[in-house]
Tab-separated table of C-alpha atoms in Angstrom:
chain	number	residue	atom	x	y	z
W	1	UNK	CA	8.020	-19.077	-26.067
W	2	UNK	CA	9.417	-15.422	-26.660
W	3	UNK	CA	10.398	-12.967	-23.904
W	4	UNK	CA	7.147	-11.070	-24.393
W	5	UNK	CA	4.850	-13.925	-24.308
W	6	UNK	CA	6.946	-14.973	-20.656
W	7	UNK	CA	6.690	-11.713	-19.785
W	8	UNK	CA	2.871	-11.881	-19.928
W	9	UNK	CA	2.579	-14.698	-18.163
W	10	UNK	CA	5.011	-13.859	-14.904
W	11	UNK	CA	3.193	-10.535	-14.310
W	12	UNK	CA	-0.513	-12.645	-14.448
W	13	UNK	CA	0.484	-15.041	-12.213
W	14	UNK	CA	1.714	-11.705	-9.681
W	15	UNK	CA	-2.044	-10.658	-10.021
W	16	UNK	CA	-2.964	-11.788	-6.031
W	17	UNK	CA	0.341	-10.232	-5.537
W	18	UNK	CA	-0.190	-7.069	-6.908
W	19	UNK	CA	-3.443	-6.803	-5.333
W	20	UNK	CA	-2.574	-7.384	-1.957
W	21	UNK	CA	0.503	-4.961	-2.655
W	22	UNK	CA	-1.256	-1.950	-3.469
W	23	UNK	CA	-3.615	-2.987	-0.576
W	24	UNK	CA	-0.338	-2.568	1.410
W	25	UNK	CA	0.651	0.671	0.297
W	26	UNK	CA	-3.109	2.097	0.526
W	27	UNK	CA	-2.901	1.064	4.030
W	28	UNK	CA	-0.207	3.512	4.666
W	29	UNK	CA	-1.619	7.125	5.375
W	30	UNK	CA	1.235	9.611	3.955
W	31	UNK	CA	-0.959	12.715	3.847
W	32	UNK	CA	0.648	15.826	2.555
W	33	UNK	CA	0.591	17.731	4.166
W	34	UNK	CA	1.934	17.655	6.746
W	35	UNK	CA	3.738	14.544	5.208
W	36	UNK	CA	3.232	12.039	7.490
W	37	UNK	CA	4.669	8.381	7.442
W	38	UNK	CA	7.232	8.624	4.830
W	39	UNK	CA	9.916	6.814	6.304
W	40	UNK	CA	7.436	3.579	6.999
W	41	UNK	CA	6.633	3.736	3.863
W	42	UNK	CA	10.327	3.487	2.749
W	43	UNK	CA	10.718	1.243	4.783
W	44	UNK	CA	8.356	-0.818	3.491
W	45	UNK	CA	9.552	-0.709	0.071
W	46	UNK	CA	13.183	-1.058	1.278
W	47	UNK	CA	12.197	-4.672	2.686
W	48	UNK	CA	10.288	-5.327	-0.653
W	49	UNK	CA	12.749	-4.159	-3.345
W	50	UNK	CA	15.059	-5.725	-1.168
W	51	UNK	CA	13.891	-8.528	-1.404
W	52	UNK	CA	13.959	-8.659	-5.215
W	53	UNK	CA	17.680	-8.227	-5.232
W	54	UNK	CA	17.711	-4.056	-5.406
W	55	UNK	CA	20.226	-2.484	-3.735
W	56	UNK	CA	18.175	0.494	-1.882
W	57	UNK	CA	18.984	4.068	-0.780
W	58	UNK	CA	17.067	5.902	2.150
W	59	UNK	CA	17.225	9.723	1.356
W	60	UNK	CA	15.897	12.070	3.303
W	61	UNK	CA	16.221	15.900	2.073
W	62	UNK	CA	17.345	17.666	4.546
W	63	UNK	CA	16.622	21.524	4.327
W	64	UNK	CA	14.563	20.911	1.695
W	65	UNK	CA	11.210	22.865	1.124
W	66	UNK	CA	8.761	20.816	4.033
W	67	UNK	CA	11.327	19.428	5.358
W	68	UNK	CA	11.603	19.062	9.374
W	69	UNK	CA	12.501	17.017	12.641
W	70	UNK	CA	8.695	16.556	12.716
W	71	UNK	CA	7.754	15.517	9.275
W	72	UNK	CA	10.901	14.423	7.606
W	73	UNK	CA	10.782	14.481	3.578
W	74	UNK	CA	11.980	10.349	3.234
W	75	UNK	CA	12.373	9.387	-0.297
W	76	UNK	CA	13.527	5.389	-1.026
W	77	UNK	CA	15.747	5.012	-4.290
W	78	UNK	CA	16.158	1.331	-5.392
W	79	UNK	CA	18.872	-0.006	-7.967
W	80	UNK	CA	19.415	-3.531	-9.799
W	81	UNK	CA	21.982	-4.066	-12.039
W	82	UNK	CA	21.915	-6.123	-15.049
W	83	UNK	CA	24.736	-8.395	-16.208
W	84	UNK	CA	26.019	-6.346	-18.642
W	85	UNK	CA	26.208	-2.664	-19.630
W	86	UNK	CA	23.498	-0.729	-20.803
W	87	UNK	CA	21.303	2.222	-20.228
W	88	UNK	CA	18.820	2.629	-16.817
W	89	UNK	CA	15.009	2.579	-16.965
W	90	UNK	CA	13.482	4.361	-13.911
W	91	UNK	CA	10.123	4.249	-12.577
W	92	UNK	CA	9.628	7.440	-10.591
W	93	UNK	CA	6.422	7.326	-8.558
W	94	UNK	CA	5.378	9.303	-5.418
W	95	UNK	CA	4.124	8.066	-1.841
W	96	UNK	CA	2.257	10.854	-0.760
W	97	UNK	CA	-1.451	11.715	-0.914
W	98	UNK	CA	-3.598	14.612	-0.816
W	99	UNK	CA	-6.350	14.822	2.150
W	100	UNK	CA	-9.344	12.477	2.562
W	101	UNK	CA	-12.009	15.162	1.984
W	102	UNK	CA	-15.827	14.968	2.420
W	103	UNK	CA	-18.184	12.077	0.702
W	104	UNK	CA	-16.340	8.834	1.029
W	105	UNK	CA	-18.501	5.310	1.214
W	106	UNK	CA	-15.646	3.493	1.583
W	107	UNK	CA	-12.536	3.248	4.357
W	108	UNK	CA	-10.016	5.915	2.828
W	109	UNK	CA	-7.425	3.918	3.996
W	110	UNK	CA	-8.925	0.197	4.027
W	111	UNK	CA	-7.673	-0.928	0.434
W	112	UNK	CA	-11.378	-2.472	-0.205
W	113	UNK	CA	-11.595	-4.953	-3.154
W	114	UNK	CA	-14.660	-4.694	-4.699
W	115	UNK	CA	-15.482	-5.625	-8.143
W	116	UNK	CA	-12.296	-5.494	-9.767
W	117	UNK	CA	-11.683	-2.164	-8.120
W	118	UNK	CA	-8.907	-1.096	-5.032
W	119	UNK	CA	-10.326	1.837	-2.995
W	120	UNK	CA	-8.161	4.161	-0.742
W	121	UNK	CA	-6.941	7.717	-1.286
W	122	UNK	CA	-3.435	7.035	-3.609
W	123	UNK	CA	-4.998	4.376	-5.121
W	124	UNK	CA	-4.942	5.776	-8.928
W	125	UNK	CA	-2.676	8.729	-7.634
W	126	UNK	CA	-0.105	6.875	-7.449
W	127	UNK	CA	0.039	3.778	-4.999
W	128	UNK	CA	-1.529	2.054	-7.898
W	129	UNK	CA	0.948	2.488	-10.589
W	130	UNK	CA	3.841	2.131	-8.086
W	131	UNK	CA	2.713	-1.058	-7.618
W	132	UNK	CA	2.429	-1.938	-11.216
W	133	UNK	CA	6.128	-0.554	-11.951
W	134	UNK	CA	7.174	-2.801	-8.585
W	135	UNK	CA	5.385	-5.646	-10.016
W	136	UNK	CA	5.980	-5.066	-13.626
W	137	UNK	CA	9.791	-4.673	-12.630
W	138	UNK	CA	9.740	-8.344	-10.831
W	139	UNK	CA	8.388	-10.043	-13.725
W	140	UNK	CA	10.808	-8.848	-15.973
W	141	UNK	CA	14.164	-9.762	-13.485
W	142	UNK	CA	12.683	-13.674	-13.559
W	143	UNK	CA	12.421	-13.597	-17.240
W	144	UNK	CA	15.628	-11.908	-17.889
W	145	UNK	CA	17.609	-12.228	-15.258
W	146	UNK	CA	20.637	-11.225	-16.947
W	147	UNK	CA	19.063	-8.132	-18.493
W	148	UNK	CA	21.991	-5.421	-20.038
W	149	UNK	CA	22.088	-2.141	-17.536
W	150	UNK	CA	20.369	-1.173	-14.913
W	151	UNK	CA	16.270	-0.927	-13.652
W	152	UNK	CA	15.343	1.672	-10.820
W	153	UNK	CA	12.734	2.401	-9.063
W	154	UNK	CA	11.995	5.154	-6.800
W	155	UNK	CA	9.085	5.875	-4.116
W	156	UNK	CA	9.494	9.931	-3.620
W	157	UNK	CA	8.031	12.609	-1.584
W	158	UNK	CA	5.656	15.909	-1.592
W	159	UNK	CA	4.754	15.015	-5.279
W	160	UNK	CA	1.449	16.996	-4.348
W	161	UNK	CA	2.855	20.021	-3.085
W	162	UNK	CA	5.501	20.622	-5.710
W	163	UNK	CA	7.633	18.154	-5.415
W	164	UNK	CA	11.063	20.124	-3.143
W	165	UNK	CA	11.407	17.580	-0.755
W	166	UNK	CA	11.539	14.672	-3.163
W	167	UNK	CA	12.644	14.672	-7.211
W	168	UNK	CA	13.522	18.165	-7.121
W	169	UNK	CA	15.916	16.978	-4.454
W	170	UNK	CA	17.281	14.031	-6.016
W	171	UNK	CA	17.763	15.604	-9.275
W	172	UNK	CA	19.491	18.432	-7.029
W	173	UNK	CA	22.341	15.544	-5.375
W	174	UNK	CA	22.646	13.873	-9.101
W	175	UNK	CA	20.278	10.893	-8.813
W	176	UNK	CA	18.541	11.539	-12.450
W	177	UNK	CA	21.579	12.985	-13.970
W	178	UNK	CA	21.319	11.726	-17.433
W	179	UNK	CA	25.054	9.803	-17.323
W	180	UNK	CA	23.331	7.407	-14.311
W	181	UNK	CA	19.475	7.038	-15.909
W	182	UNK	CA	18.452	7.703	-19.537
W	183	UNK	CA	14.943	6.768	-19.351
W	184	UNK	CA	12.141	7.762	-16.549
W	185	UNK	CA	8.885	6.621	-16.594
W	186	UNK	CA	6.189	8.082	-13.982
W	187	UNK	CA	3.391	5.610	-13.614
W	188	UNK	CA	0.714	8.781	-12.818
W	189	UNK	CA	-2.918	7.663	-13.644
W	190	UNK	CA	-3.493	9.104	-16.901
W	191	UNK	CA	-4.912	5.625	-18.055
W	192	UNK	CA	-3.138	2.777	-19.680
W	193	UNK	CA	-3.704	3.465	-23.671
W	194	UNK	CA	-2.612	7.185	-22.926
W	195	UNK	CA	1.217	8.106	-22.884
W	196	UNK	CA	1.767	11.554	-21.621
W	197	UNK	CA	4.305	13.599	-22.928
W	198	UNK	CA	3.915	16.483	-20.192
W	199	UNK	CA	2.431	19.164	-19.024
W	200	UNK	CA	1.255	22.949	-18.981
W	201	UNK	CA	3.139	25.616	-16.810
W	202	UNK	CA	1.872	27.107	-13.311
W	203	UNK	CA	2.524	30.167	-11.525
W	204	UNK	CA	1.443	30.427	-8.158
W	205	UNK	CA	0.743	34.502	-6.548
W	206	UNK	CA	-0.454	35.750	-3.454
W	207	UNK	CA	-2.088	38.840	-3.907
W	208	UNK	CA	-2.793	41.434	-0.621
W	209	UNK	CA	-5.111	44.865	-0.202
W	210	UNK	CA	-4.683	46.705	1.963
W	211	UNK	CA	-6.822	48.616	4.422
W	212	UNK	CA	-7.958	50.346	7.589
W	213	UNK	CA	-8.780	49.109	10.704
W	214	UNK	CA	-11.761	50.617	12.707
W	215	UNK	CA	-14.975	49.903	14.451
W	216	UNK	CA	-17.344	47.967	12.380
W	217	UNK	CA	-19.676	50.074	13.291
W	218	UNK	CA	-18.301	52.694	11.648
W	219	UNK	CA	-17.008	51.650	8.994
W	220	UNK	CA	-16.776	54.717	7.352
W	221	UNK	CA	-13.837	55.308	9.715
W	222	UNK	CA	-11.730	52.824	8.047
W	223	UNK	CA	-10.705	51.216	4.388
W	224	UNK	CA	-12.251	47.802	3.988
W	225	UNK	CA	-9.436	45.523	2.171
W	226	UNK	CA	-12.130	43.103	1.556
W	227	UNK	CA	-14.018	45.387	-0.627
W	228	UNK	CA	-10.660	46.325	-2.526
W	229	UNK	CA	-10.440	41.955	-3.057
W	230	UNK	CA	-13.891	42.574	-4.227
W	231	UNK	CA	-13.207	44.773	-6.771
W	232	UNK	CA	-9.883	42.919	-8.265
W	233	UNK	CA	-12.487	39.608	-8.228
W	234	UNK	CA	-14.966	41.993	-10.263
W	235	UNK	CA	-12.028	42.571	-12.626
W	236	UNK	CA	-10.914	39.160	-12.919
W	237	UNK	CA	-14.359	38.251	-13.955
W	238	UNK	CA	-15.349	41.606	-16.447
W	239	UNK	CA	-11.768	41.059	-18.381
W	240	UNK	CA	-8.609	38.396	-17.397
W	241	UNK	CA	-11.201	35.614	-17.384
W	242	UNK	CA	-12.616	36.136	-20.751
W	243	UNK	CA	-9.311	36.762	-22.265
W	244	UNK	CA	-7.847	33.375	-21.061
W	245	UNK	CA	-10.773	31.677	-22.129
W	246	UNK	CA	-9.819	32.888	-25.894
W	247	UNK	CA	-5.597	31.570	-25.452
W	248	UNK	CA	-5.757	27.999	-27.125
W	249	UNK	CA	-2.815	25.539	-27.091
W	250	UNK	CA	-1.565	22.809	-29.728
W	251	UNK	CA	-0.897	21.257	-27.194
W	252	UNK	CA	-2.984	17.939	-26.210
W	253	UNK	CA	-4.030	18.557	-23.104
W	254	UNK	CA	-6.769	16.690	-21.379
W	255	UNK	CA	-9.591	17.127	-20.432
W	256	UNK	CA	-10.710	19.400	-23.561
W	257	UNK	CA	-11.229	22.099	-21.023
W	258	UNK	CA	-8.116	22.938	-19.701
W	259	UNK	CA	-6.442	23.494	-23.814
W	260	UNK	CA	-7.411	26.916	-22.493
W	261	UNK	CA	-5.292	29.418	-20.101
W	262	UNK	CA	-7.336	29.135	-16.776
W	263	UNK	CA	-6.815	30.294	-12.988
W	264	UNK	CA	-7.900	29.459	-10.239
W	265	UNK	CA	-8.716	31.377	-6.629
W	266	UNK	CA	-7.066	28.821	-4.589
W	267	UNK	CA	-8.088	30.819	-1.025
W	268	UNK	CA	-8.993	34.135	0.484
W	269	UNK	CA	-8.054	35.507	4.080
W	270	UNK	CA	-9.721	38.679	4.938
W	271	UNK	CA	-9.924	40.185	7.784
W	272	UNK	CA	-10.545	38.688	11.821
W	273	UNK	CA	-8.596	34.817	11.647
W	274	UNK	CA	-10.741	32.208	12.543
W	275	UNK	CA	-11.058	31.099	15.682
W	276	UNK	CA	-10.337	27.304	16.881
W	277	UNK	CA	-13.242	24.863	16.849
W	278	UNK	CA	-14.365	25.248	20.281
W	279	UNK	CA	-14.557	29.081	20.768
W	280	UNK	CA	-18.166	29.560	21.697
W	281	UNK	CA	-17.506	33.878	21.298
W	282	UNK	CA	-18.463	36.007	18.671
W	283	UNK	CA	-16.182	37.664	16.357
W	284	UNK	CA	-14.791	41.145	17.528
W	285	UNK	CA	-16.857	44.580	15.370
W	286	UNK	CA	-13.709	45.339	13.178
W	287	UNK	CA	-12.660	46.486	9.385
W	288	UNK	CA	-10.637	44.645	7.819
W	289	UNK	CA	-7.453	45.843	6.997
W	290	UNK	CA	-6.014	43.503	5.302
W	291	UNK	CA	-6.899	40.523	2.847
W	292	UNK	CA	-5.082	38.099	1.080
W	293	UNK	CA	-5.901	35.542	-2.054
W	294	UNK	CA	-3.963	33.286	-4.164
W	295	UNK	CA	-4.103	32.410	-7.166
W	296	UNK	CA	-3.245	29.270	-9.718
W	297	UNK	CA	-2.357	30.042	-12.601
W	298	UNK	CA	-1.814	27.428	-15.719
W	299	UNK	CA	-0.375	28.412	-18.672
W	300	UNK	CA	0.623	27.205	-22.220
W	301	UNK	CA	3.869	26.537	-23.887
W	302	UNK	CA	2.660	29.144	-26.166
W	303	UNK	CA	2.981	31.779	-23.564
W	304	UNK	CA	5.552	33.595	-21.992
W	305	UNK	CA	5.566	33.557	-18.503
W	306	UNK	CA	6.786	37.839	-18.428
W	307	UNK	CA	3.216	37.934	-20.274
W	308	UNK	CA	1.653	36.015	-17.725
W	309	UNK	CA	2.571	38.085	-14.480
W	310	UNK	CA	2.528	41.257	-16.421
W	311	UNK	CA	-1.199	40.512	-16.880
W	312	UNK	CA	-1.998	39.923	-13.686
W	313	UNK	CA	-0.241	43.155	-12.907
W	314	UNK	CA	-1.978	45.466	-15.802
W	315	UNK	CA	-5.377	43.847	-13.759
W	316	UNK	CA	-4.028	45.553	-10.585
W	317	UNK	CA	-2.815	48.445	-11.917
W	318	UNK	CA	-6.366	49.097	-13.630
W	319	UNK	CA	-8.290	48.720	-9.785
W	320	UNK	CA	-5.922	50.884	-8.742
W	321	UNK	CA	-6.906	53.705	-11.337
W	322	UNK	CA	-10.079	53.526	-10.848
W	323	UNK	CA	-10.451	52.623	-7.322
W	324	UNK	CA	-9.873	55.271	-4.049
W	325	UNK	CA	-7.289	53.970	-1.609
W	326	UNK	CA	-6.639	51.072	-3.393
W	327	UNK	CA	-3.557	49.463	-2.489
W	328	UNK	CA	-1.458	46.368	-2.955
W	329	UNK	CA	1.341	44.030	-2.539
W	330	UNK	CA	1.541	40.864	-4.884
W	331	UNK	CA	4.276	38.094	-3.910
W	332	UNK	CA	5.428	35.196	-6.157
W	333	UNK	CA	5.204	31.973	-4.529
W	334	UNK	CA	5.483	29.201	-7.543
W	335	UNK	CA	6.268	29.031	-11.228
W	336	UNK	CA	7.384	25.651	-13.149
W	337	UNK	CA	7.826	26.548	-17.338
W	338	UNK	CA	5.510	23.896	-19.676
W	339	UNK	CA	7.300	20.739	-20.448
W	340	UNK	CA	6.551	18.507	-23.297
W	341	UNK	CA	8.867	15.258	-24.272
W	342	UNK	CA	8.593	14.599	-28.066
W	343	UNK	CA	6.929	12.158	-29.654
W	344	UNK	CA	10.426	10.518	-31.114
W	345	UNK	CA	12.353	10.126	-28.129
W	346	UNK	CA	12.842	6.607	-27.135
W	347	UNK	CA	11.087	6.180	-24.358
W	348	UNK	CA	8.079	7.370	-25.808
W	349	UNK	CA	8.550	5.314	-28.939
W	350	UNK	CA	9.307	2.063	-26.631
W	351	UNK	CA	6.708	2.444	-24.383
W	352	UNK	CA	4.171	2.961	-27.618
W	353	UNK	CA	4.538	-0.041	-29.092
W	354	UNK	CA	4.739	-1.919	-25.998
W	355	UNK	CA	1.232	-0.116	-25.300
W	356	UNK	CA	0.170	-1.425	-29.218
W	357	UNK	CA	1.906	-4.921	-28.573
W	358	UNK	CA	-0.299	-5.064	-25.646
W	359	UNK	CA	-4.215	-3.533	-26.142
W	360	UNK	CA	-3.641	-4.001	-30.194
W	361	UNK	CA	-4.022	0.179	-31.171
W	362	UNK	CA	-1.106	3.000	-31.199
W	363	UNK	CA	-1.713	5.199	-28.017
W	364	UNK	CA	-3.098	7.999	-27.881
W	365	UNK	CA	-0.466	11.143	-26.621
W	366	UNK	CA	-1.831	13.614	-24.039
W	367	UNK	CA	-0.559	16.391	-21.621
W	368	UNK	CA	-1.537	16.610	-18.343
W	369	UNK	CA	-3.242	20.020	-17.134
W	370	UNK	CA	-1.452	20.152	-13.622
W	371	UNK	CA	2.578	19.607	-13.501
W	372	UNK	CA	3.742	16.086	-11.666
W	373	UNK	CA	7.868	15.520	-11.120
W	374	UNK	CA	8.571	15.834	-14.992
W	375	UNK	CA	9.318	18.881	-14.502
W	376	UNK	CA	11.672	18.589	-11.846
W	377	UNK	CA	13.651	15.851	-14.083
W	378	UNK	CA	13.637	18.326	-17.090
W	379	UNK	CA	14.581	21.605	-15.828
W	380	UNK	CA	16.829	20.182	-12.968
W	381	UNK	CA	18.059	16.688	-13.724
W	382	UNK	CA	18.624	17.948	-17.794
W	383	UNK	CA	16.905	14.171	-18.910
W	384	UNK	CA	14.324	15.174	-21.495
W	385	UNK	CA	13.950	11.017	-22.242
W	386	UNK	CA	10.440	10.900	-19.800
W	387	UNK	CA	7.174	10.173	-19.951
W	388	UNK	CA	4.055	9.594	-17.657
W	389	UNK	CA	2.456	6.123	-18.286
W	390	UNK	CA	0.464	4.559	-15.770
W	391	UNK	CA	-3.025	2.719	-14.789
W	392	UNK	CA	-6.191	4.673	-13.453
W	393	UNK	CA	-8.429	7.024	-14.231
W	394	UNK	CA	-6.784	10.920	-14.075
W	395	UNK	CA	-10.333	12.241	-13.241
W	396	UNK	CA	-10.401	10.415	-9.786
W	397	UNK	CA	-7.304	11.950	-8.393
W	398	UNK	CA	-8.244	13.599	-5.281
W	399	UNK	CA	-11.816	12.697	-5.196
W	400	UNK	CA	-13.969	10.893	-2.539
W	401	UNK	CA	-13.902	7.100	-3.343
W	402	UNK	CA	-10.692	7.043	-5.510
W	403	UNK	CA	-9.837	3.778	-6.853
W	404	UNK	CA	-8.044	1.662	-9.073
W	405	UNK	CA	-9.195	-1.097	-11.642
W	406	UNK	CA	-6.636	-4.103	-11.328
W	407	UNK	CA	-7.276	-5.149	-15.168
W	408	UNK	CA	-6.198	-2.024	-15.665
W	409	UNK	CA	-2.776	-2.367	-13.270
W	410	UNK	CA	-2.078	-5.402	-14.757
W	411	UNK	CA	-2.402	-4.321	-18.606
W	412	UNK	CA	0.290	-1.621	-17.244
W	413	UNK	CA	2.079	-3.787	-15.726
W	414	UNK	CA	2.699	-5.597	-19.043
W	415	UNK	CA	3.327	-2.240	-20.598
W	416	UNK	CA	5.902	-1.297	-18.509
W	417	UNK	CA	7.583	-5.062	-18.403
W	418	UNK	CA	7.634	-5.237	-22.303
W	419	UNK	CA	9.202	-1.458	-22.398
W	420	UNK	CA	12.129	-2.579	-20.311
W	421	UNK	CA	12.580	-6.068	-22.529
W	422	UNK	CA	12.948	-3.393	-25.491
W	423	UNK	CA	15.162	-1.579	-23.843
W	424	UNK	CA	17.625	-3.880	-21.681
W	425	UNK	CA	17.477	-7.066	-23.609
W	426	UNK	CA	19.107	-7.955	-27.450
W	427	UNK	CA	16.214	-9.684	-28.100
W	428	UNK	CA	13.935	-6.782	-27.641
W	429	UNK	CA	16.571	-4.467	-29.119
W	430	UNK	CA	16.439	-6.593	-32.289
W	431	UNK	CA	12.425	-6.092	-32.107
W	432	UNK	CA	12.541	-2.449	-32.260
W	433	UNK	CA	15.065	-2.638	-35.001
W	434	UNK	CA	12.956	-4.916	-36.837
W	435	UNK	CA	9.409	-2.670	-36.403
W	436	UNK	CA	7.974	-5.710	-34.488
């Protein structure tokens, strides 16, 4: 029996395991924010990967962007090393999760099997596929137990708000310089016959008008900065809408919709703040004078980000020609450039035809509309040798009943094992060489 076909078999029989595993790290709550329970979910993986013979690391980022005495930004870094020298394969995937939100049948943190399927929030984003990588990574240690180089795997924080307090960090203190790990995996839910090469760029602004304050009822006393928002929403719609409905990408982005510029009005803060929950009062009679949005913008690796604030600021700068009293301040809070792996680097050509070997077609080769940590392991850690690869569905990230299909872990799991027989073994090594 081959490598591969032992392979198989270790990560089947791991299928209660695996279950009950992602069950595990379901039952975890690590909402971000704030960013709560990161360190017991380090911990648990630190007793796990322990376990398995890893040699772990506890890092917490201190001063990093989120980071605090209340809410500290834990991140778990685990190590085995192979018998012999070689390169590292790292599995990068994050332990936090975005808010429960309204509409859920199931307990968002109960881990419910049902039908095949693991509910929670993090199950497809990402508990699910750090599971798989955990598991995957097991099975291939029993099989080849004397591997060449080195297999990580890493459990990171505040994936969902940018990332600071977790791979940007790392790849900050040397932890994904390319000299210590030459391939990185990220097991994000993009389904498991897709390999993603990347993603499009963001920039993140806060725009403010400003006003006058006065009685509201006399408003004609004052300069409503709500009405100026209104206008630069008018404009949005009437012109910057339209035209980045027209910017198309070569770039295979999924779903079809967003191989388009778009942006999104992530909030708006005018006027009085809202009160707490159990103020019974009214508001007070006033204008606003002041009122705030942001905005999300994603952009293509066709584009220029100095063309994508400048038209943001041309929009302004229009208002303000036409408009009385308009003024405004605009702050930058967030940009990350487009990254895109190609299609010949080797950990997109091993994980490929561990994807064929497994399901029996070629993949097919996406980009991701939102960013996830490639970017931080591009532009920071220099390794351009990483992909995304990993089980569930990329269109039940952050809604209500979020699962994850265990076929679908396991089939990953296989994926991922076979990728790092290709990669750390001879006998794999000869495979490639040989186009098997």
């Amino acid at each position: 029996m081959s490598l591969s076909e032992r392979l198989v078999e270790a990560v089947e029989a791991r299928r209660d395991d695996l279950v009950a595993l992602t069950q595990d790290l379901i039952r975890i709550p690590t909402l971000n924010p704030p960013g709560e329970n990161y360190r017991e979910i380090c911990d648990y993986l630190d007793r796990r990967l322990g376990a398995a013979g890893f040699e772990t690391h506890l890092v917490r980022a201190h001063g990093a962007l989120g980071d605090s005495d209340r809410h500290p930004r834990w991140n778990i870094v685990a190590r085995r090393e192979g018998g012999g020298a070689g390169e590292c394969v790292h599995f990068n995937s994050h332990i936090d999760v975005v808010e429960v939100g309204r509409g859920w049948t199931t307990d968002p943190f109960g881990g419910e099997l049902k039908d095949g399927r693991i509910y929670g929030r993090g199950a497809c984003d990402m508990k699910g596929g750090l599971a798989a990588s955990i598991i995957a990574a097991e099975a291939f240690l029993e099989v080849c137990p004397d591997f060449d180089g080195a297999v990580e795997i890493s459990g990171t924080a505040d994936e969902e708000s940018g990332g600071f307090g977790g791979v940007a960090y790392l790849a900050e203190k040397g932890w994904f310089a390319p000299d210590r790990v030459q391939h990185v995996i990220i097991p994000e839910p993009l389904n498991k016959d897709r390999i993603c090469l990347g993603h499009r760029g963001v920039w993140w602004a806060e725009i403010e008008t400003h006003g006058e304050i006065a009685h509201g009822s006399m408003p004609f006393l004052g300069d409503c900065a709500v009405r100026h928002m209104g206008a630069v929403m008018h404009e949005m719609e009437e012109t910057l809408f339209p035209a980045l409905a027209r910017k198309r990408t070569d770039m295979p982005v999924v779903p079809e919709g967003a191989r388009q510029s778009t942006l999104n009005i992530n909030s708006i803060h005018g006027g009085e703040s809202e009160q707490a929950a159990d103020y019974t009062g009214l508001p007070a009679p006033c204008v606003p004078d002041s009122c705030r949005m942001v905005i999300d913008r994603r952009f293509l690796i066709e584009e220029d980000i100095a063309e994508v604030r400048e038209e943001v600021m041309a929009l302004l700068r229009a208002v303000a020609e036409r408009r009385e009293g308009f003024r405004f301040d605009i702050r930058e809070l967030h940009s990350v450039l487009p990254s895109m792996t190609e299609k010949s680097a080797p950990v997109v050509r091993t994980v490929a035809d561990a994807i064929a070997q497994t399901i029996g077609q070629p993949p097919q080769y996406v980009v991701s509309p939102g960013t996830y940590d490639q970017k931080h392991i591009d532009r920071i850690g220099r390794l351009h040798n990483c992909i995304a690869y990993g089980p569930g569905i990329l269109d039940l990230a952050h809604k209500p009943d979020e699962y994850v299909g265990v076929d679908d872990m396991l089939i990953s799991a296989r994926v991922m094992g076979l990728s790092l027989i290709r990669l750390l073994t001879e006998e794999g090594r000869m495979a490639d060489k040989q186009g098997v």
